[in-house]
Short mmCIF file of C-alpha atoms in Angstrom, two decimals:
data_model
loop_
_atom_site.label_atom_id
_atom_site.label_comp_id
_atom_site.label_asym_id
_atom_site.label_seq_id
_atom_site.Cartn_x
_atom_site.Cartn_y
_atom_site.Cartn_z
CA UNK A 1461 157.52 -26.38 -122.46
CA UNK A 1462 153.90 -25.17 -122.24
CA UNK A 1463 153.39 -22.50 -119.61
CA UNK A 1464 150.12 -22.90 -117.70
CA UNK A 1465 148.47 -19.63 -116.68
CA UNK A 1466 147.80 -19.49 -112.92
CA UNK A 1467 144.09 -18.91 -113.52
CA UNK A 1468 143.72 -22.44 -114.95
CA UNK A 1469 145.14 -23.90 -111.73
CA UNK A 1470 143.66 -21.70 -109.01
CA UNK A 1471 140.07 -21.54 -110.27
CA UNK A 1472 139.55 -25.34 -110.37
CA UNK A 1473 141.04 -25.54 -106.88
CA UNK A 1474 138.59 -22.90 -105.64
CA UNK A 1475 135.75 -24.82 -107.28
CA UNK A 1476 136.88 -28.04 -105.58
CA UNK A 1477 137.03 -26.25 -102.23
CA UNK A 1478 133.48 -25.01 -102.78
CA UNK A 1479 132.30 -28.50 -103.70
CA UNK A 1480 134.00 -29.93 -100.62
CA UNK A 1481 132.29 -27.35 -98.37
CA UNK A 1482 128.96 -28.30 -99.92
CA UNK A 1483 129.64 -31.97 -99.16
CA UNK A 1484 130.57 -31.19 -95.56
CA UNK A 1485 127.35 -29.20 -95.20
CA UNK A 1486 125.34 -32.13 -96.51
CA UNK A 1487 124.33 -30.37 -99.73
CA UNK A 1488 123.30 -32.79 -102.45
CA UNK A 1489 122.39 -32.28 -106.07
CA UNK A 1490 118.63 -31.66 -106.22
CA UNK A 1491 116.98 -32.69 -109.49
CA UNK A 1492 113.81 -34.23 -108.04
CA UNK A 1493 112.12 -30.82 -107.89
CA UNK A 1494 111.56 -30.77 -111.66
CA UNK A 1495 108.05 -32.32 -111.52
CA UNK A 1496 107.02 -30.12 -108.59
CA UNK A 1497 108.21 -26.60 -109.42
CA UNK A 1498 105.61 -24.18 -110.74
CA UNK A 1499 107.93 -22.89 -113.45
CA UNK A 1500 108.22 -26.20 -115.31
CA UNK A 1501 105.85 -27.79 -117.78
CA UNK A 1502 104.52 -31.24 -116.87
CA UNK A 1503 107.46 -33.66 -117.10
CA UNK A 1504 105.39 -36.10 -119.17
CA UNK A 1505 104.83 -33.40 -121.78
CA UNK A 1506 108.47 -32.30 -121.75
CA UNK A 1507 109.54 -35.89 -122.32
CA UNK A 1508 106.92 -37.02 -124.86
CA UNK A 1509 105.59 -33.87 -126.55
CA UNK A 1510 108.34 -31.28 -126.13
CA UNK A 1511 107.68 -29.09 -129.18
CA UNK A 1512 103.99 -28.50 -128.43
CA UNK A 1513 104.65 -28.24 -124.71
CA UNK A 1514 107.09 -25.39 -125.32
CA UNK A 1515 104.84 -23.71 -127.87
CA UNK A 1516 101.92 -23.60 -125.42
CA UNK A 1517 104.11 -22.34 -122.58
CA UNK A 1518 103.14 -18.76 -121.69
CA UNK A 1519 103.79 -18.56 -117.95
CA UNK A 1520 107.58 -18.60 -118.37
CA UNK A 1521 110.16 -17.78 -121.03
CA UNK A 1522 110.75 -21.01 -122.97
CA UNK A 1523 114.46 -21.81 -122.96
CA UNK A 1524 114.96 -23.38 -119.54
CA UNK A 1525 111.97 -25.67 -120.02
CA UNK A 1526 113.35 -26.52 -123.47
CA UNK A 1527 116.71 -27.34 -121.88
CA UNK A 1528 115.06 -29.64 -119.31
CA UNK A 1529 113.03 -31.37 -122.02
CA UNK A 1530 116.10 -32.00 -124.20
CA UNK A 1531 118.05 -33.46 -121.27
CA UNK A 1532 115.13 -35.74 -120.38
CA UNK A 1533 114.86 -36.89 -123.97
CA UNK A 1534 118.53 -37.60 -124.69
CA UNK A 1535 119.52 -39.15 -121.36
CA UNK A 1536 116.63 -41.48 -120.53
CA UNK A 1537 117.17 -42.88 -117.01
CA UNK A 1538 120.61 -41.24 -116.79
CA UNK A 1539 119.21 -37.69 -116.70
CA UNK A 1540 120.22 -37.04 -113.02
CA UNK A 1541 123.87 -37.66 -113.93
CA UNK A 1542 123.65 -35.49 -117.05
CA UNK A 1543 122.04 -32.64 -115.11
CA UNK A 1544 124.80 -32.92 -112.49
CA UNK A 1545 127.54 -32.81 -115.13
CA UNK A 1546 125.98 -29.80 -116.86
CA UNK A 1547 125.50 -27.83 -113.65
CA UNK A 1548 129.01 -28.51 -112.41
CA UNK A 1549 130.33 -27.39 -115.79
CA UNK A 1550 128.25 -24.22 -115.50
CA UNK A 1551 129.55 -23.66 -111.96
CA UNK A 1552 133.17 -24.05 -113.03
CA UNK A 1553 132.53 -21.95 -116.14
CA UNK A 1554 131.05 -19.17 -114.02
CA UNK A 1555 134.21 -19.00 -111.88
CA UNK A 1556 136.44 -19.10 -114.97
CA UNK A 1557 134.52 -16.25 -116.61
CA UNK A 1558 134.72 -14.14 -113.45
CA UNK A 1559 138.49 -14.61 -113.30
CA UNK A 1560 138.93 -14.15 -117.04
CA UNK A 1561 136.98 -10.88 -117.12
CA UNK A 1562 139.03 -9.39 -114.30
CA UNK A 1563 142.26 -10.69 -115.79
CA UNK A 1564 141.36 -8.91 -119.05
CA UNK A 1565 141.66 -5.62 -117.18
CA UNK A 1566 144.97 -6.60 -115.57
CA UNK A 1567 143.63 -6.83 -112.05
CA UNK A 1568 146.12 -8.29 -109.61
CA UNK A 1569 146.04 -12.08 -109.39
CA UNK A 1570 145.61 -12.05 -105.61
CA UNK A 1571 142.57 -9.78 -105.95
CA UNK A 1572 141.11 -12.11 -108.59
CA UNK A 1573 141.75 -15.07 -106.30
CA UNK A 1574 140.14 -13.26 -103.37
CA UNK A 1575 137.04 -12.21 -105.32
CA UNK A 1576 136.44 -15.57 -107.01
CA UNK A 1577 136.91 -17.38 -103.69
CA UNK A 1578 134.54 -14.97 -101.94
CA UNK A 1579 131.82 -15.88 -104.43
CA UNK A 1580 132.59 -19.60 -104.82
CA UNK A 1581 132.68 -20.26 -101.07
CA UNK A 1582 129.44 -18.39 -100.43
CA UNK A 1583 126.47 -20.55 -99.43
CA UNK A 1584 124.52 -19.14 -102.37
CA UNK A 1585 126.96 -20.59 -104.91
CA UNK A 1586 127.30 -23.86 -102.99
CA UNK A 1587 123.52 -24.39 -102.97
CA UNK A 1588 122.54 -23.14 -106.44
CA UNK A 1589 125.31 -25.06 -108.20
CA UNK A 1590 123.52 -28.17 -106.92
CA UNK A 1591 119.96 -27.26 -107.83
CA UNK A 1592 118.21 -27.68 -111.19
CA UNK A 1593 116.97 -24.13 -111.51
CA UNK A 1594 117.90 -21.15 -113.65
CA UNK A 1595 119.68 -19.09 -110.96
CA UNK A 1596 123.21 -20.24 -111.74
CA UNK A 1597 122.71 -20.61 -115.53
CA UNK A 1598 121.52 -16.99 -115.71
CA UNK A 1599 124.55 -15.85 -113.70
CA UNK A 1600 126.76 -17.71 -116.19
CA UNK A 1601 124.95 -16.18 -119.18
CA UNK A 1602 125.33 -12.65 -117.80
CA UNK A 1603 129.09 -13.17 -117.54
CA UNK A 1604 129.21 -14.76 -120.99
CA UNK A 1605 127.42 -11.74 -122.49
CA UNK A 1606 130.00 -9.45 -120.90
CA UNK A 1607 132.82 -11.60 -122.31
CA UNK A 1608 131.30 -11.51 -125.82
CA UNK A 1609 130.88 -7.74 -125.57
CA UNK A 1610 134.56 -7.35 -124.73
CA UNK A 1611 135.54 -9.65 -127.60
CA UNK A 1612 133.61 -7.47 -130.03
CA UNK A 1613 135.02 -4.21 -128.70
CA UNK A 1614 138.60 -5.50 -128.72
CA UNK A 1615 138.50 -7.36 -132.04
CA UNK A 1616 135.95 -5.26 -133.93
CA UNK A 1617 134.53 -8.31 -135.73
CA UNK A 1618 130.77 -8.34 -136.31
CA UNK A 1619 130.43 -12.03 -135.39
CA UNK A 1620 131.18 -11.17 -131.74
CA UNK A 1621 128.58 -8.42 -131.82
CA UNK A 1622 125.97 -10.84 -133.16
CA UNK A 1623 126.86 -13.38 -130.49
CA UNK A 1624 126.62 -10.72 -127.79
CA UNK A 1625 123.15 -9.62 -128.91
CA UNK A 1626 121.93 -13.20 -129.15
CA UNK A 1627 123.32 -13.98 -125.69
CA UNK A 1628 121.29 -11.10 -124.27
CA UNK A 1629 118.18 -12.51 -125.91
CA UNK A 1630 118.95 -16.00 -124.57
CA UNK A 1631 118.92 -14.46 -121.10
CA UNK A 1632 115.56 -12.79 -121.84
CA UNK A 1633 114.15 -16.10 -123.11
CA UNK A 1634 115.34 -17.79 -119.92
CA UNK A 1635 114.32 -15.28 -117.25
CA UNK A 1636 111.54 -12.68 -117.51
CA UNK A 1637 113.37 -10.36 -115.09
CA UNK A 1638 115.51 -9.31 -118.07
CA UNK A 1639 113.02 -7.40 -120.18
CA UNK A 1640 112.83 -5.28 -123.33
CA UNK A 1641 113.84 -2.08 -121.57
CA UNK A 1642 116.98 -3.75 -120.17
CA UNK A 1643 117.91 -5.02 -123.64
CA UNK A 1644 117.27 -1.64 -125.27
CA UNK A 1645 119.24 0.22 -122.63
CA UNK A 1646 122.25 -2.10 -122.95
CA UNK A 1647 122.27 -1.84 -126.76
CA UNK A 1648 121.79 1.95 -126.71
CA UNK A 1649 124.63 2.38 -124.21
CA UNK A 1650 127.02 0.23 -126.27
CA UNK A 1651 126.10 2.25 -129.36
CA UNK A 1652 126.69 5.49 -127.48
CA UNK A 1653 130.13 4.38 -126.30
CA UNK A 1654 131.13 2.87 -129.66
CA UNK A 1655 129.82 5.73 -131.80
CA UNK A 1656 131.65 4.76 -134.98
CA UNK A 1657 129.83 1.39 -135.01
CA UNK A 1658 126.45 2.76 -133.99
CA UNK A 1659 124.60 1.63 -137.11
CA UNK A 1660 126.17 -1.84 -137.05
CA UNK A 1661 125.26 -2.27 -133.37
CA UNK A 1662 121.66 -1.26 -133.89
CA UNK A 1663 121.31 -3.46 -136.98
CA UNK A 1664 122.76 -6.49 -135.17
CA UNK A 1665 120.31 -6.05 -132.30
CA UNK A 1666 117.14 -6.05 -134.42
CA UNK A 1667 116.81 -9.71 -135.41
CA UNK A 1668 117.41 -11.10 -131.88
CA UNK A 1669 114.87 -8.64 -130.48
CA UNK A 1670 112.41 -9.63 -133.21
CA UNK A 1671 112.55 -13.23 -131.99
CA UNK A 1672 111.57 -12.09 -128.49
CA UNK A 1673 108.76 -9.93 -129.85
CA UNK A 1674 107.45 -12.81 -131.97
CA UNK A 1675 107.40 -15.08 -128.93
CA UNK A 1676 105.53 -12.40 -126.98
CA UNK A 1677 103.06 -12.07 -129.87
CA UNK A 1678 102.55 -15.84 -129.75
CA UNK A 1679 101.67 -15.53 -126.06
CA UNK A 1680 99.23 -12.76 -126.90
CA UNK A 1681 97.48 -15.00 -129.43
CA UNK A 1682 97.21 -17.77 -126.82
CA UNK A 1683 96.26 -15.96 -123.62
CA UNK A 1684 95.90 -12.29 -124.57
CA UNK A 1685 99.15 -11.39 -122.81
CA UNK A 1686 101.98 -9.71 -124.74
CA UNK A 1687 105.11 -10.61 -122.83
CA UNK A 1688 107.50 -13.39 -121.91
CA UNK A 1689 105.59 -14.36 -118.77
CA UNK A 1690 101.89 -14.20 -117.99
CA UNK A 1691 102.59 -14.29 -114.25
CA UNK A 1692 103.36 -10.58 -113.81
CA UNK A 1693 100.04 -9.87 -112.10
CA UNK A 1694 100.28 -12.87 -109.77
CA UNK A 1695 103.86 -12.04 -108.81
CA UNK A 1696 102.86 -8.43 -108.19
CA UNK A 1697 99.95 -9.52 -105.99
CA UNK A 1698 102.09 -11.65 -103.68
CA UNK A 1699 102.61 -10.60 -100.10
CA UNK A 1700 100.17 -7.68 -99.80
CA UNK A 1701 98.00 -9.40 -97.17
CA UNK A 1702 99.75 -10.51 -93.98
CA UNK A 1703 98.82 -11.82 -90.56
CA UNK A 1704 102.29 -11.33 -89.08
CA UNK A 1705 102.08 -8.36 -86.72
CA UNK A 1706 105.74 -7.39 -87.13
CA UNK A 1707 105.36 -7.16 -90.89
CA UNK A 1708 102.03 -5.35 -90.59
CA UNK A 1709 103.64 -2.68 -88.43
CA UNK A 1710 105.86 -1.69 -91.36
CA UNK A 1711 102.84 0.02 -92.95
CA UNK A 1712 103.36 -1.73 -96.29
CA UNK A 1713 100.70 -4.42 -95.96
CA UNK A 1714 97.03 -5.07 -95.27
CA UNK A 1715 95.54 -7.42 -92.73
CA UNK A 1716 92.72 -9.78 -93.87
CA UNK A 1717 89.98 -7.45 -92.59
CA UNK A 1718 91.38 -4.46 -94.49
CA UNK A 1719 91.70 -6.61 -97.62
CA UNK A 1720 88.02 -7.55 -97.38
CA UNK A 1721 87.15 -3.86 -97.17
CA UNK A 1722 89.15 -3.27 -100.36
CA UNK A 1723 87.04 -5.93 -102.08
CA UNK A 1724 83.75 -4.50 -100.83
CA UNK A 1725 84.73 -0.99 -101.94
CA UNK A 1726 85.59 -2.23 -105.44
CA UNK A 1727 89.29 -1.42 -105.27
CA UNK A 1728 90.28 -5.04 -105.88
CA UNK A 1729 88.69 -8.06 -107.49
CA UNK A 1730 88.05 -11.37 -105.75
CA UNK A 1731 91.19 -13.17 -107.03
CA UNK A 1732 93.40 -10.55 -105.34
CA UNK A 1733 91.82 -11.40 -101.99
CA UNK A 1734 92.26 -15.15 -102.52
CA UNK A 1735 95.89 -14.66 -103.45
CA UNK A 1736 98.06 -15.89 -106.33
CA UNK A 1737 99.19 -19.41 -107.16
CA UNK A 1738 96.29 -21.23 -105.52
CA UNK A 1739 94.57 -24.45 -106.53
CA UNK A 1740 92.04 -24.18 -109.42
CA UNK A 1741 89.19 -24.94 -107.01
CA UNK A 1742 89.99 -21.78 -105.05
CA UNK A 1743 89.16 -19.67 -108.12
CA UNK A 1744 86.39 -21.82 -109.56
CA UNK A 1745 83.86 -20.49 -107.05
CA UNK A 1746 84.43 -16.92 -108.31
CA UNK A 1747 83.96 -17.66 -112.00
CA UNK A 1748 87.20 -19.11 -113.33
CA UNK A 1749 87.95 -22.57 -114.79
CA UNK A 1750 84.48 -23.05 -116.24
CA UNK A 1751 84.58 -22.43 -119.99
CA UNK A 1752 88.12 -23.37 -120.95
CA UNK A 1753 88.71 -23.80 -124.66
CA UNK A 1754 90.16 -27.23 -125.43
CA UNK A 1755 93.71 -27.05 -126.76
CA UNK A 1756 96.87 -28.82 -125.60
CA UNK A 1757 97.13 -30.33 -122.07
CA UNK A 1758 100.05 -27.96 -121.34
CA UNK A 1759 97.60 -25.06 -121.40
CA UNK A 1760 94.22 -26.64 -120.61
CA UNK A 1761 94.89 -29.32 -117.98
CA UNK A 1762 94.15 -28.01 -114.50
CA UNK A 1763 96.57 -30.43 -112.90
CA UNK A 1764 99.86 -32.01 -113.89
CA UNK A 1765 100.12 -35.78 -114.07
CA UNK A 1766 101.45 -35.82 -110.50
CA UNK A 1767 98.34 -34.01 -109.19
CA UNK A 1768 99.95 -30.60 -108.64
CA UNK A 1769 98.38 -27.45 -110.14
CA UNK A 1770 99.31 -26.59 -113.71
CA UNK A 1771 100.02 -22.87 -113.39
CA UNK A 1772 100.47 -22.68 -117.16
CA UNK A 1773 96.72 -23.17 -117.57
CA UNK A 1774 95.22 -20.38 -119.66
CA UNK A 1775 92.92 -19.34 -116.80
CA UNK A 1776 95.92 -18.40 -114.66
CA UNK A 1777 96.84 -15.83 -117.30
CA UNK A 1778 93.35 -14.31 -116.92
CA UNK A 1779 93.60 -14.43 -113.13
CA UNK A 1780 97.03 -12.78 -113.34
CA UNK A 1781 95.68 -9.94 -115.48
CA UNK A 1782 92.83 -9.31 -113.01
CA UNK A 1783 95.33 -9.34 -110.13
CA UNK A 1784 97.55 -6.85 -111.97
CA UNK A 1785 94.64 -4.43 -112.40
CA UNK A 1786 93.72 -4.83 -108.73
CA UNK A 1787 97.30 -4.19 -107.59
CA UNK A 1788 97.54 -1.07 -109.73
CA UNK A 1789 94.34 0.25 -108.13
CA UNK A 1790 95.74 -0.50 -104.66
CA UNK A 1791 98.90 1.45 -105.48
CA UNK A 1792 96.86 4.42 -106.70
CA UNK A 1793 94.74 4.38 -103.56
CA UNK A 1794 97.60 3.72 -101.13
CA UNK A 1795 100.86 5.05 -102.63
CA UNK A 1796 102.48 5.26 -99.17
CA UNK A 1797 101.91 1.52 -98.69
CA UNK A 1798 103.61 0.83 -102.00
CA UNK A 1799 106.62 3.00 -101.19
CA UNK A 1800 107.06 1.18 -97.88
CA UNK A 1801 106.61 -2.13 -99.70
CA UNK A 1802 109.45 -1.16 -102.07
CA UNK A 1803 111.61 -0.30 -99.07
CA UNK A 1804 110.78 -3.67 -97.49
CA UNK A 1805 111.48 -5.48 -100.76
CA UNK A 1806 114.88 -3.79 -101.05
CA UNK A 1807 115.79 -4.90 -97.54
CA UNK A 1808 114.69 -8.46 -98.41
CA UNK A 1809 116.64 -8.18 -101.68
CA UNK A 1810 119.84 -7.44 -99.77
CA UNK A 1811 119.57 -10.23 -97.21
CA UNK A 1812 122.31 -12.88 -97.34
CA UNK A 1813 121.05 -16.00 -99.09
CA UNK A 1814 120.02 -18.63 -99.61
CA UNK A 1815 116.66 -18.32 -97.91
CA UNK A 1816 114.77 -21.30 -96.52
CA UNK A 1817 112.83 -23.19 -99.17
CA UNK A 1818 110.99 -26.51 -99.20
CA UNK A 1819 112.95 -27.40 -102.34
CA UNK A 1820 116.06 -27.66 -100.17
CA UNK A 1821 114.74 -28.73 -96.77
CA UNK A 1822 112.87 -31.65 -98.30
CA UNK A 1823 115.99 -33.25 -99.76
CA UNK A 1824 118.74 -32.67 -97.20
CA UNK A 1825 119.41 -31.20 -93.75
CA UNK A 1826 119.37 -27.51 -94.68
CA UNK A 1827 120.12 -26.41 -91.11
CA UNK A 1828 123.85 -26.86 -91.70
CA UNK A 1829 123.68 -24.53 -94.70
CA UNK A 1830 121.82 -21.94 -92.64
CA UNK A 1831 124.44 -22.11 -89.87
CA UNK A 1832 127.16 -21.63 -92.49
CA UNK A 1833 125.22 -18.74 -94.04
CA UNK A 1834 124.66 -17.06 -90.70
CA UNK A 1835 128.30 -17.42 -89.64
CA UNK A 1836 129.36 -15.57 -92.80
CA UNK A 1837 126.52 -13.06 -92.48
CA UNK A 1838 128.14 -11.62 -89.36
CA UNK A 1839 130.82 -10.19 -91.64
CA UNK A 1840 128.10 -7.85 -92.97
CA UNK A 1841 126.58 -7.24 -89.52
CA UNK A 1842 123.56 -9.22 -90.67
CA UNK A 1843 121.27 -11.02 -88.25
CA UNK A 1844 120.18 -14.56 -89.19
CA UNK A 1845 116.42 -14.08 -88.86
CA UNK A 1846 114.59 -11.90 -91.37
CA UNK A 1847 111.54 -11.86 -93.64
CA UNK A 1848 109.87 -15.18 -92.71
CA UNK A 1849 109.71 -14.13 -89.04
CA UNK A 1850 108.70 -10.56 -89.82
CA UNK A 1851 112.14 -9.14 -89.02
CA UNK A 1852 114.10 -7.53 -91.83
CA UNK A 1853 117.19 -6.08 -90.16
CA UNK A 1854 119.76 -3.69 -91.55
CA UNK A 1855 123.06 -5.05 -92.87
CA UNK A 1856 126.08 -3.55 -94.61
CA UNK A 1857 125.03 -4.98 -97.99
CA UNK A 1858 122.23 -2.40 -98.10
CA UNK A 1859 124.86 0.34 -98.21
CA UNK A 1860 127.67 -1.52 -99.96
CA UNK A 1861 125.55 -2.61 -102.92
CA UNK A 1862 124.49 0.90 -104.08
CA UNK A 1863 128.05 2.12 -103.46
CA UNK A 1864 129.36 -0.52 -105.87
CA UNK A 1865 126.74 0.42 -108.48
CA UNK A 1866 127.62 4.10 -108.12
CA UNK A 1867 131.28 3.19 -108.53
CA UNK A 1868 130.46 1.25 -111.71
CA UNK A 1869 128.46 4.14 -113.15
CA UNK A 1870 131.27 6.59 -112.41
CA UNK A 1871 133.82 4.35 -114.12
CA UNK A 1872 131.58 4.02 -117.19
CA UNK A 1873 131.87 7.78 -117.84
CA UNK A 1874 135.39 8.36 -116.56
CA UNK A 1875 137.50 9.98 -119.27
CA UNK A 1876 140.67 8.08 -118.36
CA UNK A 1877 138.95 4.72 -118.84
CA UNK A 1878 139.25 2.98 -122.20
CA UNK A 1879 136.27 2.33 -124.46
CA UNK A 1880 136.43 -1.31 -123.46
CA UNK A 1881 136.32 -0.51 -119.75
CA UNK A 1882 133.50 2.03 -120.13
CA UNK A 1883 131.32 -0.47 -121.98
CA UNK A 1884 131.97 -3.20 -119.41
CA UNK A 1885 131.19 -0.98 -116.44
CA UNK A 1886 128.08 0.35 -118.18
CA UNK A 1887 126.80 -3.17 -118.94
CA UNK A 1888 127.35 -4.34 -115.37
CA UNK A 1889 125.81 -1.22 -113.80
CA UNK A 1890 122.76 -1.20 -116.09
CA UNK A 1891 122.12 -4.88 -115.40
CA UNK A 1892 122.39 -4.50 -111.63
CA UNK A 1893 120.15 -1.42 -111.60
CA UNK A 1894 117.56 -3.00 -113.91
CA UNK A 1895 117.32 -6.24 -111.92
CA UNK A 1896 117.16 -4.38 -108.60
CA UNK A 1897 114.40 -2.00 -109.71
CA UNK A 1898 112.40 -4.76 -111.41
CA UNK A 1899 112.67 -7.04 -108.40
CA UNK A 1900 111.85 -4.59 -105.63
CA UNK A 1901 109.05 -2.96 -107.62
CA UNK A 1902 107.24 -6.27 -108.17
CA UNK A 1903 108.54 -9.13 -106.05
CA UNK A 1904 108.33 -9.66 -102.31
CA UNK A 1905 109.36 -13.02 -100.95
CA UNK A 1906 112.15 -14.49 -103.07
CA UNK A 1907 114.14 -11.30 -103.58
CA UNK A 1908 117.50 -12.64 -102.39
CA UNK A 1909 117.28 -15.56 -104.86
CA UNK A 1910 116.75 -13.15 -107.75
CA UNK A 1911 119.70 -11.04 -106.60
CA UNK A 1912 121.84 -14.18 -106.57
CA UNK A 1913 121.75 -14.22 -110.39
CA UNK A 1914 123.74 -10.98 -110.45
CA UNK A 1915 126.07 -11.68 -107.51
CA UNK A 1916 129.06 -12.49 -109.78
CA UNK A 1917 128.75 -9.05 -111.42
CA UNK A 1918 128.56 -7.38 -108.01
CA UNK A 1919 131.60 -9.24 -106.73
CA UNK A 1920 133.56 -8.32 -109.89
CA UNK A 1921 132.80 -4.65 -109.20
CA UNK A 1922 134.17 -5.22 -105.71
CA UNK A 1923 137.35 -6.57 -107.28
CA UNK A 1924 137.70 -3.45 -109.40
CA UNK A 1925 137.12 -1.23 -106.38
CA UNK A 1926 139.77 -3.06 -104.34
CA UNK A 1927 142.13 -2.75 -107.29
CA UNK A 1928 141.47 1.02 -107.52
CA UNK A 1929 142.17 1.47 -103.80
CA UNK A 1930 145.37 -0.52 -104.15
CA UNK A 1931 146.54 1.56 -107.13
CA UNK A 1932 145.72 4.85 -105.38
CA UNK A 1933 147.50 3.72 -102.22
CA UNK A 1934 150.60 2.79 -104.21
CA UNK A 1935 150.57 6.14 -106.01
CA UNK A 1936 150.21 8.10 -102.78
CA UNK A 1937 153.04 6.21 -101.09
CA UNK A 1938 155.53 6.93 -103.88
#
């Protein structure tokens, strides 16, 4: 008689409970945003000219757009169903990987059940498992990379090392938040922990990294930007100018009059004052979108077929570079503003998600989700209203999150931990630190959504911490 491991019974049940909660909250699978989101190439190009559309993509890493294009091509009018199947498989796979990783370290089954349920029943998971965006796929890929790393360290076979390195690069080619420094730091740490395989680890990491560098070089040849995304400057320029008095009082922002003074004094250029991600006409009057070299519509059309701006236009790369230079000058002139901005971004980063977005409110009654989110937020002493209203209140996540990272770092160097455990804790801690620093240093607005990609790793650390407390309590009571 075949014995079924409890994990293969409990995890699907937790997933079904999560799906049921989503249904009760009115959450529906949102695929209609594909033509409208800035991050995606024109749907007509993805469907009819995928190869060239991906080649001329410079605003985003290519893989998620490639994934969307392939689904559109192979499924014809059935693509909503195929997207739904894929995302539910990713959702279930994410929960399985979380449970499997903790089970590998012999964590108690009830702790695994508690931790997986805590994540699966969160409004973040409920919403993003029903939304065609890269938040949940990246979370899945981060867990998969950790699983492949453990397979290599336990089995010692090079194939698992190759797969681990390639999985890291797949993440980089999906989401620009995961950059060269993150990749190098992860590889270097693994090599440091597994000293006897140092040369093999470094050799296995070269070819995957070369692919990323070649893609970045391609972007440089197209728009004079060496990187996986040409939007760095525009993202960095978001949110500096505010009219909300409560936000202005934080000392991290400029009001419109102060921003105009920055322009007159030569600290910033005109695009910085206009703001990022505006219509082409907003920039045309200050010298952009006039002498565009004719290439492919993916990079030279000002608008998509549906009339929305094509933010992959080559001129947006030039605007982004000018905005980056302006933002750097602002930071040099007003370092105190930037430090307070980082503090504000961290507070926004640690707010319970999901935040309000037109991509949700347009397709179903999102108020039910917000009520569910806010009812759970009270567990962390979090107030429901934050950044959009100018209020960014304290909550326990702001303290609990760095405590968990510190715990992970300590475990990665603890002598009593095995090589396998050290590498796992190091990978998780490095990833959380890298994403946090990258996000709060640059982004201000969608910080909680970016954090959501790493929530499974954070919750796994919580599981380890609970397990440590339980073991210590047992030892002390004997």
